[in-house]
Amino acid sequence: MTQAIALYIHVPFCRRKCPYCSFVSYDYREADIPLYLSTLKNELGRRAGGECISSIYFGGGTPSLLPSEHIGDLLSTTSSLFTVNKAAEITIEANPGTISQRYLTAIRQLGVNRLSLGVQSMNNTELRLLGRIHTGEDVREAVRFARGSGFENLSLDLIYGLPGQTLADWQHSLDEVMAMEPEHLSLYALTLETDTPMWQAIKEGSLPDIDPDLSADQYELAEDLLAAHGYRHYEISNWALAGRECRHNQTYWQNWPYLGIGVAAHSYLEGHRLANTKSLDEYLADFSGNSSPAPEMDEKISPELELAETVILGLRLCEGIDMDKMQRRFSLDVLAHYRRQLEAMVAAGLLEQTDRHIKLTRRGRLLSNEVFWRFLPE
Ligand code: SF4
């Protein structure tokens, strides 16, 4: 049986560029949305090979800037070109302040069954610092709209480690989002690329620097609070109620194939990692005609690197890697293959072995990059 794949569709438009953002997203380009839609459909047509699709994820940018008719158009194009599993998880990312009850009802009826809201904070001062266009009250309203539209699988994203954010500030946002009873939570540490205005502001001293020790305390506080509220920590940055883990993202963490469509989208297909151009203008030109442009990146993944990536991505999951599954997939004893690295990391208190699993310890989750690079081929 052919392995089902996950489909990611990148929507690179935003109302305003946030000062910490290094995603591929464009403000002041919403007039290009109709052309982008037809270009996405062209690309879908070029890439389709009759594969079975297990999940669809509209990510961004701000996918909720696409009119509901465009979402419907993309879903019906996908169904006509691929075999979409009837139980497919279909997620859209949305930002509070860009959605209405009517919009959410329309996309829910089109089959979108999971909503991921970019909340980031429930503190309006922090939201202004982050350059977000919404307030805490907009978040509460968006959640009411989501529930009123029939969304039963709701994920909320928060960011911690903000300049000047105290432990109490962070607990306030956590308490507020848990009171809205989402099925899923994603919590990300603020990390700044050097080309972002917020990085520049910190460098110039107009914003306080990020305190990594405080960020670690905030992470550990979240682990304790969320566990006390019944959320299972299942991936370094993700928590869910039972059965509500994000199926799409598990494809990435288990290192299975996926197809990415749109500007800057990445794919992992037939042992190759591929990436489209990051330039919106180039993407629109590349895929608007009949040609099939070469990907901007095409890296053949060797068996050794595939094994290493599967271990590294699998260790992101809190249950860790399952030795028996690895044995079946790679026909090799992972414990023996990585004995030196595993013994060193267990001795350092960053990894632990339980039964037939190897996983990060609580401390290991805080220092995961220290663990991951050791598995890369030399
Ligand atoms: S809304 Fe998200 S993708 Fe858009 S600019 Fe802000 S952080 Fe970046």
XYZ file of C-alpha atoms in Angstrom, residues 7 40 54 73 82 103 124 134 172 197 203 211 213 223 227 347 363 371:
18
model
C -0.276 18.328 2.280
C -1.401 27.475 -6.120
C -3.966 12.062 5.164
C -11.650 26.142 -4.390
C -5.510 13.434 -5.035
C -16.287 33.130 7.845
C -2.418 43.758 25.521
C -5.512 41.935 17.996
C -1.624 35.172 33.351
C 13.359 44.859 13.978
C 20.802 45.189 20.250
C 16.725 36.079 29.666
C 17.016 31.278 32.430
C 4.675 21.993 31.884
C -0.361 18.829 33.276
C 25.052 9.984 31.637
C 16.093 18.681 31.452
C 21.265 16.314 22.197
